[in-house]
CSV table of N, CA and C in Angstrom, one decimal:
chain,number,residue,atom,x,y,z
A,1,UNK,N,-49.4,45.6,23.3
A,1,UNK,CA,-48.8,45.4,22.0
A,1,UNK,C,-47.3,45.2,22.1
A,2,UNK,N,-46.8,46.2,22.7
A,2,UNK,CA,-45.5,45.9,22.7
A,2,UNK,C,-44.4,44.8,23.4
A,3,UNK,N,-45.4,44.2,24.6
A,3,UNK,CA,-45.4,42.9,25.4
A,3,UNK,C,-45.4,41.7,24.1
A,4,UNK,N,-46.3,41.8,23.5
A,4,UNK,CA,-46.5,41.0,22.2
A,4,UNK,C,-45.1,40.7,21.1
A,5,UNK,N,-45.1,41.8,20.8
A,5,UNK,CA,-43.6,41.7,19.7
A,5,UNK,C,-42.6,41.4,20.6
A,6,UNK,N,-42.2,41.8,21.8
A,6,UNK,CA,-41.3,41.4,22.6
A,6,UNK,C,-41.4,39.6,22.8
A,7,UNK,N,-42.5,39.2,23.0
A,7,UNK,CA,-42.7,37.7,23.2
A,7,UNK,C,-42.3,37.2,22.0
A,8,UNK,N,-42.9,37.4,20.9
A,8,UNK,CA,-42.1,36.8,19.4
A,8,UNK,C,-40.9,37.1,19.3
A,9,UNK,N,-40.0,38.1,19.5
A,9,UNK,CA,-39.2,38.2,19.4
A,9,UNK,C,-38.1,37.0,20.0
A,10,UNK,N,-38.9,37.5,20.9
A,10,UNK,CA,-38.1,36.5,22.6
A,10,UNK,C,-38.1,35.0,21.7
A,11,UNK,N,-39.2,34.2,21.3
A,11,UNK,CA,-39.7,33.3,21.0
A,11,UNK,C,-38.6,32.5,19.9
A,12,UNK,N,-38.5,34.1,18.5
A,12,UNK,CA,-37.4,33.6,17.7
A,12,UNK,C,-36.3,33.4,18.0
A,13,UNK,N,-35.6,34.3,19.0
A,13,UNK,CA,-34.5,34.4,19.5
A,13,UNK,C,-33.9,32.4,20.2
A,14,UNK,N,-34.8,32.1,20.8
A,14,UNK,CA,-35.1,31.4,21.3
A,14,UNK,C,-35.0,29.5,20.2
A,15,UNK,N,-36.1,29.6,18.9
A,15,UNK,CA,-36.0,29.4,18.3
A,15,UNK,C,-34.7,29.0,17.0
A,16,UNK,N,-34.0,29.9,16.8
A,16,UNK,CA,-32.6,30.3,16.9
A,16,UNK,C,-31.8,29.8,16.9
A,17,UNK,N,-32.1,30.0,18.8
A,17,UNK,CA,-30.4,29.0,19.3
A,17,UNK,C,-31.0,27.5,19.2
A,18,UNK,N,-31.9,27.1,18.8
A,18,UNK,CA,-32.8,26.1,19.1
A,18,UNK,C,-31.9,25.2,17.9
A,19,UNK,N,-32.2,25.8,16.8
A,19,UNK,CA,-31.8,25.9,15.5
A,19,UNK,C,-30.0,25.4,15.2
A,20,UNK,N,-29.3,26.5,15.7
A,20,UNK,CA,-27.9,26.5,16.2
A,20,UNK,C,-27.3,25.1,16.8
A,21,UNK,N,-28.1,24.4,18.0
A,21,UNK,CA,-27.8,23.6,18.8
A,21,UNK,C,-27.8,22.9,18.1
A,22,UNK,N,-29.5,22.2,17.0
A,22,UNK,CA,-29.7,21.0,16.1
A,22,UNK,C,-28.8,21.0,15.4
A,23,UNK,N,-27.9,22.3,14.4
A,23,UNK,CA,-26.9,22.4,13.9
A,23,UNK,C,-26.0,21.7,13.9
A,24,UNK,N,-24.9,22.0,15.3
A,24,UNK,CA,-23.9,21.4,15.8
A,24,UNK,C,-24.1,20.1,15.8
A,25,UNK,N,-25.6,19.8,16.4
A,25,UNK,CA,-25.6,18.0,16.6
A,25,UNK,C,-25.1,17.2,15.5
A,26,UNK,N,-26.1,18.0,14.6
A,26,UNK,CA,-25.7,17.5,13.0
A,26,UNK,C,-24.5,17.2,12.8
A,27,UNK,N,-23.9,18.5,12.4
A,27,UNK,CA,-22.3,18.5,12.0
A,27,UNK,C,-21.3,17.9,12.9
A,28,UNK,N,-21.6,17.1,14.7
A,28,UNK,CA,-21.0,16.0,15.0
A,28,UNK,C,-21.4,14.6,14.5
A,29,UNK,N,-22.5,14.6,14.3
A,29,UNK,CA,-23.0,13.5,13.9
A,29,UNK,C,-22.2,13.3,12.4
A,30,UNK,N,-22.3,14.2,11.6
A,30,UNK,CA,-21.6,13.9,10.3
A,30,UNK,C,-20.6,13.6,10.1
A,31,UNK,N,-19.6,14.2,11.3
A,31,UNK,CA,-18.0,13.8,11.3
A,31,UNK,C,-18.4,12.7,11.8
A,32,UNK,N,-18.5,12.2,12.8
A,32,UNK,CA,-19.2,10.8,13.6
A,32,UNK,C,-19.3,9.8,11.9
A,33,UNK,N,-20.1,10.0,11.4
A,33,UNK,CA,-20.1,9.2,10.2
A,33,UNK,C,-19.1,9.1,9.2
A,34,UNK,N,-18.5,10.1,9.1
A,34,UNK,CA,-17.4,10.4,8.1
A,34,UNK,C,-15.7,9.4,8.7
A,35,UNK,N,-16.1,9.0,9.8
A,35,UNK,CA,-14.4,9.0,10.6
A,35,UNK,C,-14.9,7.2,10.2
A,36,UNK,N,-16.4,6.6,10.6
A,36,UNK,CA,-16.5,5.2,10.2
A,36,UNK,C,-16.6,5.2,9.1
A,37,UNK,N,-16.9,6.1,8.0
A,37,UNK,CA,-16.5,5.5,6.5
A,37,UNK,C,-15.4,4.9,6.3
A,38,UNK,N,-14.2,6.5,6.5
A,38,UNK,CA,-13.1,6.0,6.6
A,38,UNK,C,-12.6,4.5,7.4
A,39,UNK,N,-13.2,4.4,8.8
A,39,UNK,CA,-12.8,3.1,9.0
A,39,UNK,C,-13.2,2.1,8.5
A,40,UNK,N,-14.4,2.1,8.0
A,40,UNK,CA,-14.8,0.7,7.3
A,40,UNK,C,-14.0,0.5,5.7
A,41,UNK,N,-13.7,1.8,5.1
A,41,UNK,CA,-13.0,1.9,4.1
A,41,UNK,C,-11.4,1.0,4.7
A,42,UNK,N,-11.0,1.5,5.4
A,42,UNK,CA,-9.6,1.3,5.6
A,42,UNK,C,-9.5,-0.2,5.5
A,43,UNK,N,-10.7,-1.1,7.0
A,43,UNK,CA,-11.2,-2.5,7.3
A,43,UNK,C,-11.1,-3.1,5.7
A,44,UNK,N,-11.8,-2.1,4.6
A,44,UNK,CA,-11.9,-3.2,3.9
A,44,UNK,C,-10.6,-3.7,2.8
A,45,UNK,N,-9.8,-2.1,2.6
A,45,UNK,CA,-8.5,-1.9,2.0
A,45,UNK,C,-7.8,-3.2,2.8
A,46,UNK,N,-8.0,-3.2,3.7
A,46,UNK,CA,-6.8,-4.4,4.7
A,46,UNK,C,-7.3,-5.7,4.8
A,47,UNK,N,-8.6,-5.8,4.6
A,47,UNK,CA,-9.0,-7.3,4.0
A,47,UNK,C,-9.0,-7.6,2.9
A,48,UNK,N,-8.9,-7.0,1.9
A,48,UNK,CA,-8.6,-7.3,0.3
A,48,UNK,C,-7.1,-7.3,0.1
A,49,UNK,N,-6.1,-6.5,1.0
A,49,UNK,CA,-5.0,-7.1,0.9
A,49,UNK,C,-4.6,-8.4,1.3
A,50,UNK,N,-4.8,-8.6,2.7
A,50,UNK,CA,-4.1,-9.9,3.5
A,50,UNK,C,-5.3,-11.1,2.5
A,51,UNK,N,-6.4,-11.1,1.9
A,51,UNK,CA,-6.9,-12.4,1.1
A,51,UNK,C,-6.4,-12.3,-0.3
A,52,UNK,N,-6.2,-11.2,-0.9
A,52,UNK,CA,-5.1,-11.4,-2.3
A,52,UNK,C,-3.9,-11.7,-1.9
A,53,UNK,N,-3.6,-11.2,-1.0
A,53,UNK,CA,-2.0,-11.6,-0.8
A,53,UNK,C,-2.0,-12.9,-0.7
A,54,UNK,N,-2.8,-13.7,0.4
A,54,UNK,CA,-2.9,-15.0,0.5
A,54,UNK,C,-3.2,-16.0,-0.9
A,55,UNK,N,-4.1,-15.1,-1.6
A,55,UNK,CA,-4.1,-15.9,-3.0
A,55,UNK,C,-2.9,-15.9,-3.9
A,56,UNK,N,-2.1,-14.8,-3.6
A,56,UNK,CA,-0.9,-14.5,-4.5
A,56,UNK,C,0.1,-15.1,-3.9
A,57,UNK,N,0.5,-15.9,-2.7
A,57,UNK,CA,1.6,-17.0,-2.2
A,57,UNK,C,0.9,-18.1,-2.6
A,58,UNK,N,-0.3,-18.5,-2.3
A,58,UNK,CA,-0.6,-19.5,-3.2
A,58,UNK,C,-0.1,-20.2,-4.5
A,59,UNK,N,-0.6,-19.1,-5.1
A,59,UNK,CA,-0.4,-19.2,-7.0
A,59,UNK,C,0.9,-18.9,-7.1
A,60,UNK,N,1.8,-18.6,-6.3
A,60,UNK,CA,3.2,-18.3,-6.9
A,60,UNK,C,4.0,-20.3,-6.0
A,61,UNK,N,3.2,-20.0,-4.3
A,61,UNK,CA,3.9,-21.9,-4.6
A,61,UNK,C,3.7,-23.0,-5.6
A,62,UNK,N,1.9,-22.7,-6.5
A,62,UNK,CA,1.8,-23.5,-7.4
A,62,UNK,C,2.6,-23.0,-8.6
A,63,UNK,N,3.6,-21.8,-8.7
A,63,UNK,CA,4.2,-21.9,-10.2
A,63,UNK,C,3.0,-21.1,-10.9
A,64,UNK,N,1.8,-20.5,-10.5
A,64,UNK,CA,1.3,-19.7,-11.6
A,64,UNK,C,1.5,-18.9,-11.4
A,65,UNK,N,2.5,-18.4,-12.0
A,65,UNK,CA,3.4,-16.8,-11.5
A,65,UNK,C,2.7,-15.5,-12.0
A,66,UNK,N,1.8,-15.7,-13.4
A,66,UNK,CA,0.8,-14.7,-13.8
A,66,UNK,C,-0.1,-14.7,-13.0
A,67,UNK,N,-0.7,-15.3,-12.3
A,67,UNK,CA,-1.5,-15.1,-11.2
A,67,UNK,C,-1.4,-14.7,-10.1
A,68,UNK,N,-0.1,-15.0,-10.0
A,68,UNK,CA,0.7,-14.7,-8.4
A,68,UNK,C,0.8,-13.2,-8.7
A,69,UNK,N,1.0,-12.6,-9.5
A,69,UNK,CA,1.3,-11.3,-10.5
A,69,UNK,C,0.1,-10.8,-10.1
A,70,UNK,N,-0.5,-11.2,-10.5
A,70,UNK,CA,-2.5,-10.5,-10.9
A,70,UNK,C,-2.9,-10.0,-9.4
A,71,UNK,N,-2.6,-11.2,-8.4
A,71,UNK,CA,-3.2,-11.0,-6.2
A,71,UNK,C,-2.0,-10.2,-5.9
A,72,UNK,N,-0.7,-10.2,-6.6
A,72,UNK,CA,0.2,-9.1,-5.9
A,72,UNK,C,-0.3,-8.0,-6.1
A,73,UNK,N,-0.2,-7.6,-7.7
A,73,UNK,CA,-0.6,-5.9,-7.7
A,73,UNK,C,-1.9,-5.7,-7.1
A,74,UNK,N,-2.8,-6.6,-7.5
A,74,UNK,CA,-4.5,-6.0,-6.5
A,74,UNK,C,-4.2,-6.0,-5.1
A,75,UNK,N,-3.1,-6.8,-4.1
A,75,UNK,CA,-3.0,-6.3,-2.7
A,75,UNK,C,-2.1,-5.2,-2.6
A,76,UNK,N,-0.9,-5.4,-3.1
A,76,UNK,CA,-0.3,-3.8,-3.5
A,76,UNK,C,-1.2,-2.5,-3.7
A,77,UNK,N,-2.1,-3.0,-4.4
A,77,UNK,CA,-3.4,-1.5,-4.7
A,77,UNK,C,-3.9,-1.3,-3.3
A,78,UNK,N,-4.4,-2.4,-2.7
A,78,UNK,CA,-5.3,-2.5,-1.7
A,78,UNK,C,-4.4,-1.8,-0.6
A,79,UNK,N,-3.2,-1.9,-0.5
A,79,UNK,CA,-2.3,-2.1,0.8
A,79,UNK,C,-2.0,-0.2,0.6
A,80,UNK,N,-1.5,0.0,-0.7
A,80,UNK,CA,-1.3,1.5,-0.7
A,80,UNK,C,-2.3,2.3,-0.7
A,81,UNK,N,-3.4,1.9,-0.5
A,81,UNK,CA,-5.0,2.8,-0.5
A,81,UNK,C,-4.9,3.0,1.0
A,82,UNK,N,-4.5,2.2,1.6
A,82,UNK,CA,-4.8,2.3,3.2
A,82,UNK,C,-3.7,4.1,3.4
A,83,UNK,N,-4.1,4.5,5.1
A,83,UNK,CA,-3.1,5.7,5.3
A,83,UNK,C,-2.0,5.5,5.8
A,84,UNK,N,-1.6,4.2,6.3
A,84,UNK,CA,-0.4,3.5,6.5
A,84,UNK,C,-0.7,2.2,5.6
A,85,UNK,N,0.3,1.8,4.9
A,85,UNK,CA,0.4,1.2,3.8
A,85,UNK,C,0.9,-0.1,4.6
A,86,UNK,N,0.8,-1.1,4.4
A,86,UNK,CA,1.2,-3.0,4.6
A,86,UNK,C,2.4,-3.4,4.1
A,87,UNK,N,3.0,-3.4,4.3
A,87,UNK,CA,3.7,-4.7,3.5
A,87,UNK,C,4.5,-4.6,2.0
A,88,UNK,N,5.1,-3.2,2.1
A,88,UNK,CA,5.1,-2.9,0.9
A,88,UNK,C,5.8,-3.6,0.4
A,89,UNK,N,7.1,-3.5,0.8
A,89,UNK,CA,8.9,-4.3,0.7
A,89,UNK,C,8.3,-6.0,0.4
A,90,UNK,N,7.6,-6.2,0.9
A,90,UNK,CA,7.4,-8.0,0.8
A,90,UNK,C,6.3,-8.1,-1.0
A,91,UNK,N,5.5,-7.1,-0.8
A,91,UNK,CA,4.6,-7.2,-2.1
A,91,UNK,C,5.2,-6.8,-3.6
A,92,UNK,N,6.4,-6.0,-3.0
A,92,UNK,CA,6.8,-5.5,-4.3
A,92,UNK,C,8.2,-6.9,-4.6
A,93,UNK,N,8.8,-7.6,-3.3
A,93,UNK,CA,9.2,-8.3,-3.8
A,93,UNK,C,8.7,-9.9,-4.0
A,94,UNK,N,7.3,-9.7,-4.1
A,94,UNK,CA,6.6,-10.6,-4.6
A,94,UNK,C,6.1,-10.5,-5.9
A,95,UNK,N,6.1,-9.1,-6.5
A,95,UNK,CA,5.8,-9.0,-7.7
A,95,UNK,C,7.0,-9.1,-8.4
A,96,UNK,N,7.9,-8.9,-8.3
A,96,UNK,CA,9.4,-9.0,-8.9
A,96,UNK,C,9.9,-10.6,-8.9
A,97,UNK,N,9.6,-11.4,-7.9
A,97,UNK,CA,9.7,-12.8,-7.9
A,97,UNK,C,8.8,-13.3,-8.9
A,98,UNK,N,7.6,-13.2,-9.3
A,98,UNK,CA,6.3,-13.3,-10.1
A,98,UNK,C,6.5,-13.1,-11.3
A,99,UNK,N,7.0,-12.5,-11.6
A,99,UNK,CA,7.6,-12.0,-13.3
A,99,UNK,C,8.8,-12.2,-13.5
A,100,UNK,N,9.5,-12.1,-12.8
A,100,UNK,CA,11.1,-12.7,-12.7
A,100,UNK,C,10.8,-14.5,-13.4
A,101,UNK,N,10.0,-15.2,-12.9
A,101,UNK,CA,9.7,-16.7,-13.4
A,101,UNK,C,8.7,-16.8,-14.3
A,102,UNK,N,8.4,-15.7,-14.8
A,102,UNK,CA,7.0,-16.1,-15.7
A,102,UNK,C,7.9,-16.1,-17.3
A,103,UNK,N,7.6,-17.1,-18.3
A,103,UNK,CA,8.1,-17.2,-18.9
A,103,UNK,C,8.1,-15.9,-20.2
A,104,UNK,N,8.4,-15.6,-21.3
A,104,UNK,CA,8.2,-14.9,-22.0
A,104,UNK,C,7.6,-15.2,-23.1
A,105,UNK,N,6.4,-14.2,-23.6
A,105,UNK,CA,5.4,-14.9,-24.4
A,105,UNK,C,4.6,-15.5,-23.6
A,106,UNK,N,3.9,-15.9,-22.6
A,106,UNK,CA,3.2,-16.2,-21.9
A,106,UNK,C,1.7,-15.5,-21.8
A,107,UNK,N,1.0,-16.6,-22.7
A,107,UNK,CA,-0.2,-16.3,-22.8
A,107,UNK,C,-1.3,-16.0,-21.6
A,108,UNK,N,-1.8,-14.6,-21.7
A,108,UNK,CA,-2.5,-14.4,-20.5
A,108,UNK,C,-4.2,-14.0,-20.5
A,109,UNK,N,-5.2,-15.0,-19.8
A,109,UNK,CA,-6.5,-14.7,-20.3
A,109,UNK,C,-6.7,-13.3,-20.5
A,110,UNK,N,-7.5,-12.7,-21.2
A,110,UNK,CA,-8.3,-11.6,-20.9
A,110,UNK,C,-8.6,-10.7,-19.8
A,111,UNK,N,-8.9,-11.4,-18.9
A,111,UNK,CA,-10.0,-10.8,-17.5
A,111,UNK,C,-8.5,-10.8,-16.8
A,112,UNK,N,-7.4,-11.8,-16.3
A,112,UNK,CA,-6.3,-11.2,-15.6
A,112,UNK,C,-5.8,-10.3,-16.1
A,113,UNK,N,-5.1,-10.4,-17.7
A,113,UNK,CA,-4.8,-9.3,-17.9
A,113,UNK,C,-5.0,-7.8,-17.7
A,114,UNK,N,-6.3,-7.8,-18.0
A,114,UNK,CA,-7.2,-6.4,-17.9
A,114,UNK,C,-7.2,-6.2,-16.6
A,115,UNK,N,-7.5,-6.8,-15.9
A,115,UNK,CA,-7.2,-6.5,-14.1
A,115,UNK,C,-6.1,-6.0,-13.5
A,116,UNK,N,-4.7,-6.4,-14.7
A,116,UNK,CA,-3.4,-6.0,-14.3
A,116,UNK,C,-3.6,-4.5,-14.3
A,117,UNK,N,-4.2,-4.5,-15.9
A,117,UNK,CA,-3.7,-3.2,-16.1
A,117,UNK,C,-4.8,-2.0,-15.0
A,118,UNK,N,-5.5,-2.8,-14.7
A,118,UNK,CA,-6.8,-1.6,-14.2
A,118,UNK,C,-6.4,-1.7,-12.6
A,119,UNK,N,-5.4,-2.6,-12.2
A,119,UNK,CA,-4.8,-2.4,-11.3
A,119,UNK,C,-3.2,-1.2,-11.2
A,120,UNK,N,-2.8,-1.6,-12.2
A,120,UNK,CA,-2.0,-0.4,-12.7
A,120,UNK,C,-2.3,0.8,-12.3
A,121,UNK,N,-3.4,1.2,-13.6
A,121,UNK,CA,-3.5,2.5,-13.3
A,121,UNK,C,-4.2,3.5,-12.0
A,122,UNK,N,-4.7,2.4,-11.1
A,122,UNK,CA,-5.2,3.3,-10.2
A,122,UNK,C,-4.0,3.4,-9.2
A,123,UNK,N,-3.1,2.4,-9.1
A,123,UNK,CA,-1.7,2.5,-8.3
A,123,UNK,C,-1.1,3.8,-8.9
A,124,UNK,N,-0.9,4.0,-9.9
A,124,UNK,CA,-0.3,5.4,-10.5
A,124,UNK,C,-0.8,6.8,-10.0
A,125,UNK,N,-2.3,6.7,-9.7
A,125,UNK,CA,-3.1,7.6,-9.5
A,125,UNK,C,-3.2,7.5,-7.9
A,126,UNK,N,-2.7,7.1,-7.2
A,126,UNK,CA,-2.3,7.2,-5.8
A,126,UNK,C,-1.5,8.4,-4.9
A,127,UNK,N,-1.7,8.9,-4.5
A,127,UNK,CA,-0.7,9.6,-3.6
A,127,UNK,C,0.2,9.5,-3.1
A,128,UNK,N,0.7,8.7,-2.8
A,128,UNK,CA,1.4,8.0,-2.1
A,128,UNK,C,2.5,7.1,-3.5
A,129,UNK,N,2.5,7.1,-4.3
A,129,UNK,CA,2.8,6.4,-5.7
A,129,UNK,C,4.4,6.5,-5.8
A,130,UNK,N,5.2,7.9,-5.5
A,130,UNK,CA,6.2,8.0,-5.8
A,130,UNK,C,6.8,7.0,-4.7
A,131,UNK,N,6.4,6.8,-3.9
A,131,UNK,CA,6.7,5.6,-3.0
A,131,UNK,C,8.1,4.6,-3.1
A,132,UNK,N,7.2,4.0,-4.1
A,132,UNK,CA,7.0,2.9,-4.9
A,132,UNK,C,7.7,2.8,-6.3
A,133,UNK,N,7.7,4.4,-7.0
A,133,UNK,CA,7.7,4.6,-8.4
A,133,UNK,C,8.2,3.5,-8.7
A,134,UNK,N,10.0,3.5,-8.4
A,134,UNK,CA,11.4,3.0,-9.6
A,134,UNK,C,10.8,1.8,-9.3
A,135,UNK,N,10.6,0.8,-7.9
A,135,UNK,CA,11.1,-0.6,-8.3
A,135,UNK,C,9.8,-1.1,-8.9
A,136,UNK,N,8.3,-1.0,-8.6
A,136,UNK,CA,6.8,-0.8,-9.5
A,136,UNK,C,7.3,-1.1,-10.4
A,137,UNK,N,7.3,0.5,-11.4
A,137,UNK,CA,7.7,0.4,-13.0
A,137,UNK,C,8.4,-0.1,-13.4
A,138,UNK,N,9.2,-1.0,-13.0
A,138,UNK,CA,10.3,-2.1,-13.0
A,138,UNK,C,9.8,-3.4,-13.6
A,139,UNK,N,9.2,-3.6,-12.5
A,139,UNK,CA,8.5,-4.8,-12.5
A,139,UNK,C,7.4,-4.9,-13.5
A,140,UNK,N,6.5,-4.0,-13.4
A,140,UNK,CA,5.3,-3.8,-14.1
A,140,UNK,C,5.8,-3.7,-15.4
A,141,UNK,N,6.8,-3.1,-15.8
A,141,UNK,CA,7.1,-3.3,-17.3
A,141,UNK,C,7.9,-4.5,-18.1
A,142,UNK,N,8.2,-5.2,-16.8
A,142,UNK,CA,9.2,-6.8,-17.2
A,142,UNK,C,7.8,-7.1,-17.5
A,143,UNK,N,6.4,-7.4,-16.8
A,143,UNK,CA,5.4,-8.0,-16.9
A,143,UNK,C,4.8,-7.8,-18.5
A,144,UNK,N,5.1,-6.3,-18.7
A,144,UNK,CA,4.2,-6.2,-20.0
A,144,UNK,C,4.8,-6.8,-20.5
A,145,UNK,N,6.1,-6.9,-20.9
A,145,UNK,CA,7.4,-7.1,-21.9
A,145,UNK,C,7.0,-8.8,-22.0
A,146,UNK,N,6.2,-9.7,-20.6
A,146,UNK,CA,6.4,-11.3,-20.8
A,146,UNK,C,5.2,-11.4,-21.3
A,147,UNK,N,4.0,-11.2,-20.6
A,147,UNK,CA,2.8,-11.6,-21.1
A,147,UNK,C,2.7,-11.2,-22.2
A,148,UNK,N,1.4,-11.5,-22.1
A,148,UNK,CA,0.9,-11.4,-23.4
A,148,UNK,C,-0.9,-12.0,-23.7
A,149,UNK,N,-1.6,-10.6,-23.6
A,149,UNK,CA,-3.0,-10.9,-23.8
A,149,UNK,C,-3.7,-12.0,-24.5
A,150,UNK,N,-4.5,-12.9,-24.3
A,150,UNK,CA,-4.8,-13.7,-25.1
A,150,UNK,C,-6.4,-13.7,-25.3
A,151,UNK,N,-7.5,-14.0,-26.0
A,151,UNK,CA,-8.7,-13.0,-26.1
A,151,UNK,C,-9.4,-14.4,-26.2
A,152,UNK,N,-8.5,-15.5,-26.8
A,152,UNK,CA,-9.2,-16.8,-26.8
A,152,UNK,C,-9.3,-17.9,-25.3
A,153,UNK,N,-8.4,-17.3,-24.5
A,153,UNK,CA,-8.6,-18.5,-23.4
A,153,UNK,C,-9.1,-17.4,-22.1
């Protein structure tokens, strides 16, 4: 009998570390997953910058400077999401060139506009934010000051 409970015991014991080991696998395996989130996260923060940005030199050599406005701040969002940031100095003086030439009173669709602002506010909500604060709010507020929402076009 007491060979018996010694064997179960032995068995859980056993069982256990069995347990313990699957454990650890796990919780490498989850960091293992967690480190390519972040990389694929990052991959994609840095391709939605360098292709808005690309659309935002675009629209600013054709003179649509509200648009050139619209792909700056969304790669500016994209670029300061990342854990090293892109291009800040060139984006912020691409949003400042952008509204610097946009006329005032300048009628602006619906969906850019709203994009501005929903680009806005998640840049504010960044960590990284004070960065950027003075010359941002700068700009961002010339912009509100030119546009101007338009609900019909």
């Amino acid at each position: 009998m007491d060979l018996i409970k010694e064997l179960t015991i032995l068995k859980n014991i056993i069982n256990a570390l069995e347990i313990k080991r699957k454990l650890a696998e796990i919780e490498t395996i989850k960091a293992s997953i967690s480190k390519q989130e972040r990389m694929m996260t990052d991959n994609n923060h840095k391709a939605q910058h360098l292709i808005t940005y690309t659309f935002a030199a675009n629209s600013y050599s054709d003179k649509e400077y509200a648009e050139a406005y619209r792909y700056g701040i969304h790669s500016l969002l994209s670029s300061m999401s990342l854990d090293k940031p892109l291009n800040i100095d060139l984006l912020l003086r691409l949003l400042e060139d952008s509204v610097s030439n946009m006329p005032n009173g300048l009628n602006v669709n619906k969906e850019l506009y709203d994009h501005v602002l929903k680009c806005d506010r998640e840049i504010r909500e960044l960590n990284n934010y004070s960065y950027i604060k003075r010359d941002y709010e700068s700009y961002f507020s010339m912009y509100i000051r030119k546009a101007t929402r338009d609900d019909s076009i």
